[in-house]
Tab-separated table of C-alpha atoms in Angstrom:
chain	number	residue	atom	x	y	z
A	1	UNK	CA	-36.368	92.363	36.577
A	2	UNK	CA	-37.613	89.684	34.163
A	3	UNK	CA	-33.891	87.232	34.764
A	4	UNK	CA	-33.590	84.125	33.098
A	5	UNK	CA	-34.458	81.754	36.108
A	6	UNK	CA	-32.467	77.899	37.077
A	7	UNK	CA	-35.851	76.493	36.335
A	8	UNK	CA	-37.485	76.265	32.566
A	9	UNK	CA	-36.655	75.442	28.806
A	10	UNK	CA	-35.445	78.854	28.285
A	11	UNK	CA	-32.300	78.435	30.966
A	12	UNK	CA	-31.129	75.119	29.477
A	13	UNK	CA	-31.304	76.699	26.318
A	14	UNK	CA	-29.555	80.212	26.568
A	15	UNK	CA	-26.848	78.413	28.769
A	16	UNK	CA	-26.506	75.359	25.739
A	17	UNK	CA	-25.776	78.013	23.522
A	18	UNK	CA	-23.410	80.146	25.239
A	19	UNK	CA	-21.612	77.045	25.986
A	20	UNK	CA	-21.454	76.469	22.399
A	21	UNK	CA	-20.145	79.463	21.526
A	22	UNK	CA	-17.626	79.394	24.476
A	23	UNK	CA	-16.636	75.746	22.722
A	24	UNK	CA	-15.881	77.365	18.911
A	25	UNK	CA	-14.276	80.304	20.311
A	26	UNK	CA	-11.943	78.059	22.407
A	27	UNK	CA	-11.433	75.466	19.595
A	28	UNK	CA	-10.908	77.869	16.974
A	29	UNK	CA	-8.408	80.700	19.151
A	30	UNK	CA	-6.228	77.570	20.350
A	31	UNK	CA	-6.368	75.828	16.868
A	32	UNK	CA	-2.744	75.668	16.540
A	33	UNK	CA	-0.983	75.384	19.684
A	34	UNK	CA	-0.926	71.493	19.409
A	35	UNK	CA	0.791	72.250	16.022
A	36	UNK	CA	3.586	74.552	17.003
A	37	UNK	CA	6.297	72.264	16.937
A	38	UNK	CA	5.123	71.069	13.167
A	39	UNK	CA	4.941	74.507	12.498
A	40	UNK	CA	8.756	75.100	13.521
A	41	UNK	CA	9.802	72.217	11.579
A	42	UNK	CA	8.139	73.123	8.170
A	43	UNK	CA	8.607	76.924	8.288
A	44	UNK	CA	11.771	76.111	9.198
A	45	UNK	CA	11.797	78.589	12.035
A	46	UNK	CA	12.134	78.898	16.062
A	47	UNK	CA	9.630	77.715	18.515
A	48	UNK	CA	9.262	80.863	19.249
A	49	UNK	CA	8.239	82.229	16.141
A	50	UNK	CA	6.019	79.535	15.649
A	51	UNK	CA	4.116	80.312	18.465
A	52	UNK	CA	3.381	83.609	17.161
A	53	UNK	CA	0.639	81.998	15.511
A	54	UNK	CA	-1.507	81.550	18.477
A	55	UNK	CA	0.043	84.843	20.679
A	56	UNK	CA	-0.971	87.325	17.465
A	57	UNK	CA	-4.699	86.196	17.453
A	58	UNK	CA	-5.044	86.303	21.260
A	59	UNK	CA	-3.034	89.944	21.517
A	60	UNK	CA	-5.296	91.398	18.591
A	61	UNK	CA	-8.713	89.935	20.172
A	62	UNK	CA	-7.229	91.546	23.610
A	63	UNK	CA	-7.334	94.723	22.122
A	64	UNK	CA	-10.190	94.734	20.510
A	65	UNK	CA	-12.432	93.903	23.442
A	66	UNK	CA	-12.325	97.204	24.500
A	67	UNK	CA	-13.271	98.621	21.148
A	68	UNK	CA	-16.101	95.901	20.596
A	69	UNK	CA	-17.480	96.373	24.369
A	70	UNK	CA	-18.050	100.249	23.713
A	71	UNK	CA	-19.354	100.161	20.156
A	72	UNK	CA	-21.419	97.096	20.811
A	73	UNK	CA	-23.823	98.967	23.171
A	74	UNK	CA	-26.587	100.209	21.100
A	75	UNK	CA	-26.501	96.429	19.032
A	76	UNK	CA	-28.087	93.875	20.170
A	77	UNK	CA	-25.414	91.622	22.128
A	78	UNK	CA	-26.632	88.088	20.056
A	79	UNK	CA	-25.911	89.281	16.979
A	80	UNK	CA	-22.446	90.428	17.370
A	81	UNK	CA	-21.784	86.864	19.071
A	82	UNK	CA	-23.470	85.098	16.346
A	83	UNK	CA	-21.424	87.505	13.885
A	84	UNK	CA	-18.358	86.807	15.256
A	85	UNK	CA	-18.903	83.322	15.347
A	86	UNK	CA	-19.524	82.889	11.942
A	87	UNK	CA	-16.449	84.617	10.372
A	88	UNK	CA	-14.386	83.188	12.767
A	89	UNK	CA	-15.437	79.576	11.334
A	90	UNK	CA	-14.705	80.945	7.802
A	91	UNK	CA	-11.481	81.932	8.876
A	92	UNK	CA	-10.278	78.776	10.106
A	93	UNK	CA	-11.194	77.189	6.466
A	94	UNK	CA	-9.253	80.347	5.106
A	95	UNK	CA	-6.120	79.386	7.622
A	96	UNK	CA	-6.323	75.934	5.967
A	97	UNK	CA	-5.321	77.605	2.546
A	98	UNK	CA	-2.241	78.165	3.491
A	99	UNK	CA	0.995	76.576	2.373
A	100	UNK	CA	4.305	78.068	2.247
A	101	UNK	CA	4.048	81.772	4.280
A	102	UNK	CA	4.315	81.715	8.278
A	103	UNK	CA	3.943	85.518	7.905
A	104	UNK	CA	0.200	84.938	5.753
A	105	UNK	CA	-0.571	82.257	8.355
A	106	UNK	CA	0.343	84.575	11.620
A	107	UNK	CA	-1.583	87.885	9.493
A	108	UNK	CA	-4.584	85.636	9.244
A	109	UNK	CA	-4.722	84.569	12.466
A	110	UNK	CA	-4.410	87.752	13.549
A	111	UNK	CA	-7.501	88.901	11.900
A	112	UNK	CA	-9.099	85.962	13.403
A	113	UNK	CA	-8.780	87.123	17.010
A	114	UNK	CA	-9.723	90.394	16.272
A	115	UNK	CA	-12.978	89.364	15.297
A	116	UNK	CA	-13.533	86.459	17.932
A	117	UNK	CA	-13.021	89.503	20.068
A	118	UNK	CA	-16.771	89.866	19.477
A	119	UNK	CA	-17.935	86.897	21.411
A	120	UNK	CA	-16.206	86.606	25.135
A	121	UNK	CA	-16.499	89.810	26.130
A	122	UNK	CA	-20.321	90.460	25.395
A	123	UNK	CA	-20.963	86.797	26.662
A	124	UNK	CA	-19.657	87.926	30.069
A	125	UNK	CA	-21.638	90.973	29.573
A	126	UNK	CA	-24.986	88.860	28.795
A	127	UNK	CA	-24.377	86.366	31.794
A	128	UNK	CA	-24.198	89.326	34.152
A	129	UNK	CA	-27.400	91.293	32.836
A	130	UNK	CA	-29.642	88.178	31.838
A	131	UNK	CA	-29.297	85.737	34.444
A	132	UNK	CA	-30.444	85.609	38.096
A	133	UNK	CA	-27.858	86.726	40.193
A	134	UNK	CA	-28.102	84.154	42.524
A	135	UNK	CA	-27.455	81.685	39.673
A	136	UNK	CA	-24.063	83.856	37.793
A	137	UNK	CA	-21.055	81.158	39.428
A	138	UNK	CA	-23.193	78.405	38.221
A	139	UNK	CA	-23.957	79.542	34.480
A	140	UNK	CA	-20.000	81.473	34.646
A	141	UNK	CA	-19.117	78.121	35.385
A	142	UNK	CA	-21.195	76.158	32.283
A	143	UNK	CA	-19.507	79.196	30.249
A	144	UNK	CA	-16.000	78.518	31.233
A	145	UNK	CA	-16.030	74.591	31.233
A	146	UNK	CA	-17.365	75.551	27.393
A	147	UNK	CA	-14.147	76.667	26.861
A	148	UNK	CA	-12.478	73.820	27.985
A	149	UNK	CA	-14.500	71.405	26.535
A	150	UNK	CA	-13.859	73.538	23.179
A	151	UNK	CA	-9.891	73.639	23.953
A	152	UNK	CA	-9.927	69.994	24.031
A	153	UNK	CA	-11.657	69.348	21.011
A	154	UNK	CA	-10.152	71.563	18.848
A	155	UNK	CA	-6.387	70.461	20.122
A	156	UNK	CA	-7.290	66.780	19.993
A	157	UNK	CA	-9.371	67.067	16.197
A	158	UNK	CA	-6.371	69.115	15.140
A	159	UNK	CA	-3.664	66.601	16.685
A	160	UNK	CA	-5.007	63.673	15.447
A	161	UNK	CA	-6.062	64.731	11.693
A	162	UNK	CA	-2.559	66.436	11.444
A	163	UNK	CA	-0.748	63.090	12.494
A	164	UNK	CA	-3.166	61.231	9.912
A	165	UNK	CA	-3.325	63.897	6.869
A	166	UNK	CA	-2.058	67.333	7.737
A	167	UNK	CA	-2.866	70.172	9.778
A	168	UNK	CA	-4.068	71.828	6.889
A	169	UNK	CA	-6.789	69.343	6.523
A	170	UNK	CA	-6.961	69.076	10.635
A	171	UNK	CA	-7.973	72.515	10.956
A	172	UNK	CA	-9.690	73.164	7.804
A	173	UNK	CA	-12.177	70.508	9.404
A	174	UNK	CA	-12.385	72.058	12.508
A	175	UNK	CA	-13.517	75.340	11.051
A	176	UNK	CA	-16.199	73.542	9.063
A	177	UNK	CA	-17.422	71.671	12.565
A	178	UNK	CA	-17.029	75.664	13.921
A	179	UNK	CA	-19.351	76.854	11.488
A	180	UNK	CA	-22.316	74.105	11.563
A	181	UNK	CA	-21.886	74.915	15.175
A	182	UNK	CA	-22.443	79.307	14.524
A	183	UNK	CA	-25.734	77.967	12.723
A	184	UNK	CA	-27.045	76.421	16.107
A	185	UNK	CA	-25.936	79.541	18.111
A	186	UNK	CA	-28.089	81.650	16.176
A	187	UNK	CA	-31.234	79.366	16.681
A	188	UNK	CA	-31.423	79.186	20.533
A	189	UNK	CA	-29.459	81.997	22.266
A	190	UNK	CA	-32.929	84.711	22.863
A	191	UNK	CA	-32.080	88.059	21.899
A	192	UNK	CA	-30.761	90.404	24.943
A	193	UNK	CA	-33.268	92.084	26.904
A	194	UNK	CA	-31.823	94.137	29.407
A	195	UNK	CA	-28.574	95.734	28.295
A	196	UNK	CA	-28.177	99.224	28.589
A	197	UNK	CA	-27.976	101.349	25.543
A	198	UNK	CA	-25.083	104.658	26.168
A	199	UNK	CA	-24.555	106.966	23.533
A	200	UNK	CA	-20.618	106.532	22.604
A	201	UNK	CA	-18.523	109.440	23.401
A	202	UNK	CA	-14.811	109.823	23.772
A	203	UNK	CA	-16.211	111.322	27.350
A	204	UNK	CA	-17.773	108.260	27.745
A	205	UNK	CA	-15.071	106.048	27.535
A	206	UNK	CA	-13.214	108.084	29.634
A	207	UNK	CA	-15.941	107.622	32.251
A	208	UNK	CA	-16.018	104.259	31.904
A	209	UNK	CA	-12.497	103.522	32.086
A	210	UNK	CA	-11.973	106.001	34.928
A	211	UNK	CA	-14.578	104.015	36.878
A	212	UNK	CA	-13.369	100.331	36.457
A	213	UNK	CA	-9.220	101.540	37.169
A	214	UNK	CA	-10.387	103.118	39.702
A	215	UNK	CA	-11.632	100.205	41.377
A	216	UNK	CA	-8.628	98.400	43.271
A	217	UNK	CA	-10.836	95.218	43.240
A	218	UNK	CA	-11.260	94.898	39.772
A	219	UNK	CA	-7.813	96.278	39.199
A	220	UNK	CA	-6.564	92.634	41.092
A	221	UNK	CA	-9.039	90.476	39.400
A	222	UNK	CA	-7.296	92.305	36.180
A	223	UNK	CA	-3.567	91.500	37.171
A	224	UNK	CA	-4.903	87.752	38.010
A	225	UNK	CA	-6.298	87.387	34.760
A	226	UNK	CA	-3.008	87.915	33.191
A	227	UNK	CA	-0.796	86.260	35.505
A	228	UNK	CA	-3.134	83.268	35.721
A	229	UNK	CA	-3.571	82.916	31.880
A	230	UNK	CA	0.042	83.725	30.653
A	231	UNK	CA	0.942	80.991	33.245
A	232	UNK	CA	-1.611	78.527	31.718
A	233	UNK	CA	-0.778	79.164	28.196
A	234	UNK	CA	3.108	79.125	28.465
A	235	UNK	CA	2.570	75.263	30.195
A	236	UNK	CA	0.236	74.121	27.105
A	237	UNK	CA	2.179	76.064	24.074
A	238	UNK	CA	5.535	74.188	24.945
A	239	UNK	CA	4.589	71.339	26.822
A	240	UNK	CA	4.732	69.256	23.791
A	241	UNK	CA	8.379	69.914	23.013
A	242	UNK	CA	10.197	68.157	25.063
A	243	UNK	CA	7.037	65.508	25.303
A	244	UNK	CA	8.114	65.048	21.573
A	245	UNK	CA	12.177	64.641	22.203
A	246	UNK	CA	13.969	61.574	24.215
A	247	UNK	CA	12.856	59.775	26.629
A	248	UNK	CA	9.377	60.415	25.425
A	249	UNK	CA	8.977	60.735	21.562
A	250	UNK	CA	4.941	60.986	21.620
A	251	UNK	CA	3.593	61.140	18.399
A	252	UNK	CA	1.296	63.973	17.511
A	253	UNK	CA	-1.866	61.929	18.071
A	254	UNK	CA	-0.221	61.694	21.526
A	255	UNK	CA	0.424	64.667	22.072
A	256	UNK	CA	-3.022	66.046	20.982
A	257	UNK	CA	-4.787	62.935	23.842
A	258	UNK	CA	-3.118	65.186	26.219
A	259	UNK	CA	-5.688	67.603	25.786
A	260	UNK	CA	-7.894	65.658	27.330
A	261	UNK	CA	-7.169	66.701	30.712
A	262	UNK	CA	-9.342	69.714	29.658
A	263	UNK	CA	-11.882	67.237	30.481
A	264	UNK	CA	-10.922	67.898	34.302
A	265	UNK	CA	-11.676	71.900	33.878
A	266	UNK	CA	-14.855	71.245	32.925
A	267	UNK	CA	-15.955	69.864	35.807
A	268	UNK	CA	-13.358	71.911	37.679
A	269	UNK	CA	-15.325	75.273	36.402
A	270	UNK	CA	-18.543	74.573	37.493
A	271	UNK	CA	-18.039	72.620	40.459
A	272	UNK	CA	-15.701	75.469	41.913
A	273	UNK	CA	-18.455	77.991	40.425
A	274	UNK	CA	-20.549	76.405	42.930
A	275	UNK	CA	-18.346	76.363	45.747
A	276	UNK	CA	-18.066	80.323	45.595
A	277	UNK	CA	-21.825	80.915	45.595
A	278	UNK	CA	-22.164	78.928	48.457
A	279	UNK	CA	-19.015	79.590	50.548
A	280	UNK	CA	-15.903	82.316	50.460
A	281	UNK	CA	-14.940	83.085	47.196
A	282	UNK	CA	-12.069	84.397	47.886
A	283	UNK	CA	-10.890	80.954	49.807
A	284	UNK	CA	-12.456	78.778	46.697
A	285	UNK	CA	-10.389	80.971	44.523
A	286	UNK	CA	-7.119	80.726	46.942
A	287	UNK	CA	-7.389	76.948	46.308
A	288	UNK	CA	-7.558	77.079	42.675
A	289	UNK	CA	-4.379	78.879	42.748
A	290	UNK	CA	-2.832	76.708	44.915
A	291	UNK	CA	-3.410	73.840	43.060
A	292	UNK	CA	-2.480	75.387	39.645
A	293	UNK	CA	0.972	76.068	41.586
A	294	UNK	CA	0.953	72.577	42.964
A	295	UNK	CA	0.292	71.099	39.790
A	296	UNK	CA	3.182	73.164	37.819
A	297	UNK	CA	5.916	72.043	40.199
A	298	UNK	CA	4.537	68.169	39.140
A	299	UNK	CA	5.412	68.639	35.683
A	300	UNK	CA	9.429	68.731	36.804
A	301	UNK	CA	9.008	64.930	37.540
A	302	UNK	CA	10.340	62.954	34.973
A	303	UNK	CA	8.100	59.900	35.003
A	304	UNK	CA	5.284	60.630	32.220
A	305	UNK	CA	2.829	59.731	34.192
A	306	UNK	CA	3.565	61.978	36.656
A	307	UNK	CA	4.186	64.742	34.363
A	308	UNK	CA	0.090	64.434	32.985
A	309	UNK	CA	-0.779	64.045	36.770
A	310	UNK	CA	0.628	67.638	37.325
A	311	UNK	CA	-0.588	68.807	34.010
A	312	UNK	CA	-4.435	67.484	35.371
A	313	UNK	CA	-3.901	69.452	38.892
A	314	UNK	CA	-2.869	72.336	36.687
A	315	UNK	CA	-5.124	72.786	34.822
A	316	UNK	CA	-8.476	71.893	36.991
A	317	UNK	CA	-7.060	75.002	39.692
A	318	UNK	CA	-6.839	77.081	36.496
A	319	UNK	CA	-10.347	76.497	35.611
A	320	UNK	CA	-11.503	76.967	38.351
A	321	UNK	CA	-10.125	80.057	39.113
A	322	UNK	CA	-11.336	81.516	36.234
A	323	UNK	CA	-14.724	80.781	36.456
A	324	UNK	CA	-14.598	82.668	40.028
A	325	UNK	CA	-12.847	85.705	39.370
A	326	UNK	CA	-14.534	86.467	35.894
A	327	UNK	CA	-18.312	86.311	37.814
A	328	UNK	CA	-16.377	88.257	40.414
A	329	UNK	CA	-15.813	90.787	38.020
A	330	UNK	CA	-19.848	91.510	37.282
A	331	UNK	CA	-20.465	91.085	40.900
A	332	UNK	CA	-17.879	94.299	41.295
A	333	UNK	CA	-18.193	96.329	38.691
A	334	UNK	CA	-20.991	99.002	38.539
A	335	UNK	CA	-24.145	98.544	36.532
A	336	UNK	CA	-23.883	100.595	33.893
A	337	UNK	CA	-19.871	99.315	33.528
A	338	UNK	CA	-20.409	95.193	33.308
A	339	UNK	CA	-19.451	94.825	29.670
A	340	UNK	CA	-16.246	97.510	30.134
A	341	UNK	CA	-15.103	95.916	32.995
A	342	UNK	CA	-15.892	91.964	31.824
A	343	UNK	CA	-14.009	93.709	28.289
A	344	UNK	CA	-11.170	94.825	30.182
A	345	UNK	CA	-10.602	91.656	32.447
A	346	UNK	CA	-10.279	89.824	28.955
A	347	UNK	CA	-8.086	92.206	27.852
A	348	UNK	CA	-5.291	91.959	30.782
A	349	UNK	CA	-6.448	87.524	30.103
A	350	UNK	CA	-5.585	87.227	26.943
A	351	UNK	CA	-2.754	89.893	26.647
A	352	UNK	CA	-1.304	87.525	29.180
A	353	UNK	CA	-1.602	84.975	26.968
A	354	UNK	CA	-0.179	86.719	24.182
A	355	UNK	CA	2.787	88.546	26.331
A	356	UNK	CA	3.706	85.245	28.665
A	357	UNK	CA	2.754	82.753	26.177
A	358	UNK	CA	5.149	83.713	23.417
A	359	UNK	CA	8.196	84.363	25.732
A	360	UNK	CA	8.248	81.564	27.502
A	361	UNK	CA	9.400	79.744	24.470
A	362	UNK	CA	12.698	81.985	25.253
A	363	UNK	CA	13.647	80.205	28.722
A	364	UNK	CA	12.398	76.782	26.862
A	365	UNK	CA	15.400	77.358	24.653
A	366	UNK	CA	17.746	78.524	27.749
A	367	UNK	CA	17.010	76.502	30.687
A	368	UNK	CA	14.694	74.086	29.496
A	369	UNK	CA	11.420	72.479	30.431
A	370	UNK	CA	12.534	73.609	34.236
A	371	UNK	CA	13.134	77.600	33.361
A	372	UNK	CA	9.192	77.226	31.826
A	373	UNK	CA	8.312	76.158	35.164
A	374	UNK	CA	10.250	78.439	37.083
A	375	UNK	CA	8.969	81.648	35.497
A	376	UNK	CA	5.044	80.206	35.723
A	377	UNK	CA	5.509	79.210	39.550
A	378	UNK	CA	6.461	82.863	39.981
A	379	UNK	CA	3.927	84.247	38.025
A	380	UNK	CA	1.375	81.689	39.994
A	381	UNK	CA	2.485	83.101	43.316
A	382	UNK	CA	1.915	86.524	42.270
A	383	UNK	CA	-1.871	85.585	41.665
A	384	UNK	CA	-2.120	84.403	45.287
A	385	UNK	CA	-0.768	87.787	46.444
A	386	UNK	CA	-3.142	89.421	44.498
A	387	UNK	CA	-5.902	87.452	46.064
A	388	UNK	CA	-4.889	88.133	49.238
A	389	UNK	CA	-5.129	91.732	48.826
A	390	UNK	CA	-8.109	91.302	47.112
A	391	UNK	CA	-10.096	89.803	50.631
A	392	UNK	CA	-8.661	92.561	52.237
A	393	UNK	CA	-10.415	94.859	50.199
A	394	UNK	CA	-13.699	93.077	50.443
């Protein structure tokens, strides 16, 4: 098959782009978790609540991935990116509108995820079918640390402009940088040349389904999706809270620098990505985990500077991880099943975000800082089991 080879124009190109599109889908999804505690303050309502603003748009883009990777196969995969894209940008200038209504403000973002939904899942899709084999933890990784790198900006821009003007203005911005950003997306990503058009059935989805559940290796790299992201979410959603409160009291510039130890997923993504083409991925992948866990248990230390030292291991095992078991997941599934099963491994990601991610502002409230940690050590170690099992099965 012709695959888009390491060397040539076209590579840099078609991997620039879907790292741009990994960046606004990351910056735009996450837009206000760095603004849930101003959110609690001027709505007046509980942390909890508040959060509700990023856990709505990441539970209605989990459940449309399903519905986007089935009806997407007889379209051609760059234009429902680039679509989804697009809107999304003009939905974070719509978010910006709003003034006086949590409720508007959670509906909206809800909407939001649902049509981001367009973009991971078919990128994972177009990764697995256009690029050489050989080359998928590489490029997986250049896709994930796009996501980072987009995490961080949006958190920081947002942060920063909020402490400054408001995050009304601080996201309003963003979505305009989103958009200019959609316009480049469209210009280099090449169109998709070797998905597989199925005629959509409710037999068919059955089939497909059937197929990837079936599988107890995908069915692990599902469960680690959602332990793994629930536990990375919960960390980042209420991290700032107490970071906020005595002995601390960072400012929400401050808080929003944190961010920047997104900077160490980046390279944490693609240098792991590496590691698993070359060597065990199942060990590489291990390791991430075990530093994630490592890394959680830092953040109990009261010294600041310890705390962003755990935050850093943290989040650079996370990363890492992610950008192993999501290639694993088109290395596993079947052929005809890539963009199901990629759909579905989003789907069990990001309804861990939504699920994990909005509860664990409940044991904030209860036990503090040290209940959040608690419940994402345990949810940590239950990725490891599932890894475990999984290099039995392979």
């Amino acid at each position: 098959m012709n695959y888009i080879e390491p060397a040539g124009k076209s590579f840099r190109k078609t991997i620039l782009a879907l790292f741009l599109g990994s960046f606004v889908t990351f910056a735009d999804l996450y837009s206000t978790q760095p603004v849930i505690p101003v959110f609690a303050k001027q709505f007046g309502v509980s942390p909890a609540m508040a959060s509700l603003t990023l856990s709505f748009a990441t539970g209605t883009l989990a459940i449309c991935l399903l519905l986007v990777s089935f009806f997407s196969e007889n379209i051609d995969r760059k234009k429902i990116m680039g679509v989804a894209l697009t809107v999304s940008a003009a939905l974070s200038i719509s978010v910006s509108l709003i003034q006086d209504s949590i409720t508007t403000l959670i509906a909206v973002r809800a909407v939001q995820g649902a049509v981001l939904a367009g973009f991971p899942a078919i990128a994972m899709a177009y990764i697995n079918e256009e690029f050489h084999p050989k080359s998928l933890g590489y490029v997986m990784g250049i896709y994930v640390s796009g996501s980072s790198i987009g995490g961080l900006a949006g958190r920081l821009i947002v942060g920063i402009l909020t402490d400054h003007y408001s995050w009304n203005v601080a996201i309003g911005s963003l979505g305009a940088l989103s958009l200019l950003i959609s316009l480049f997306f469209w210009w280099m990503l090449p169109s998709s040349k070797h998905s597989l058009s199925n005629k959509i059935s409710l037999s068919r989805i059955k089939v497909s389904l059937h197929h990837n559940f079936k599988n107890p290796q995908l069915l692990l790299l599902f469960s680690m999706a959602f332990l793994l992201m629930g536990s990375f979410v919960t960390v980042y959603n209420f991290v700032g809270i107490p970071l906020m409160e005595p002995p601390y009291q960072l400012s929400q510039t401050l808080i929003g620098f944190i961010f920047i130890i997104y900077l160490v997923g980046t390279f944490s993504s693609t240098w792991m990505g590496k590691l698993a083409d070359r060597y065990s991925r199942g060990h590489v992948l291990l390791s991430g985990i075990l530093i994630m866990l490592a890394g959680a248990l830092l953040t109990l230390a009261v010294p600041l500077s310890m705390k962003i030292t755990g935050l850093a291991f943290f989040t650079f095992g996370f990363f890492g991880a992610h950008s192993i078991a999501s290639s694993w997941v088109g290395r596993v599934a079947d052929k005809s099943e890539k963009a199901q099963a990629s759909a579905i491994y989003l789907l069990f990601y990001y309804g861990g975000s939504s699920i994990v991610g909005a509860t664990g502002g409940i044991f904030l409230i209860r036990f503090g800082w040290g209940g959040v940690v608690a419940v994402v050590s345990l949810l940590i170690l239950l990725a490891a089991v599932c890894i475990l099992l999984l290099k039995k099965e392979t």
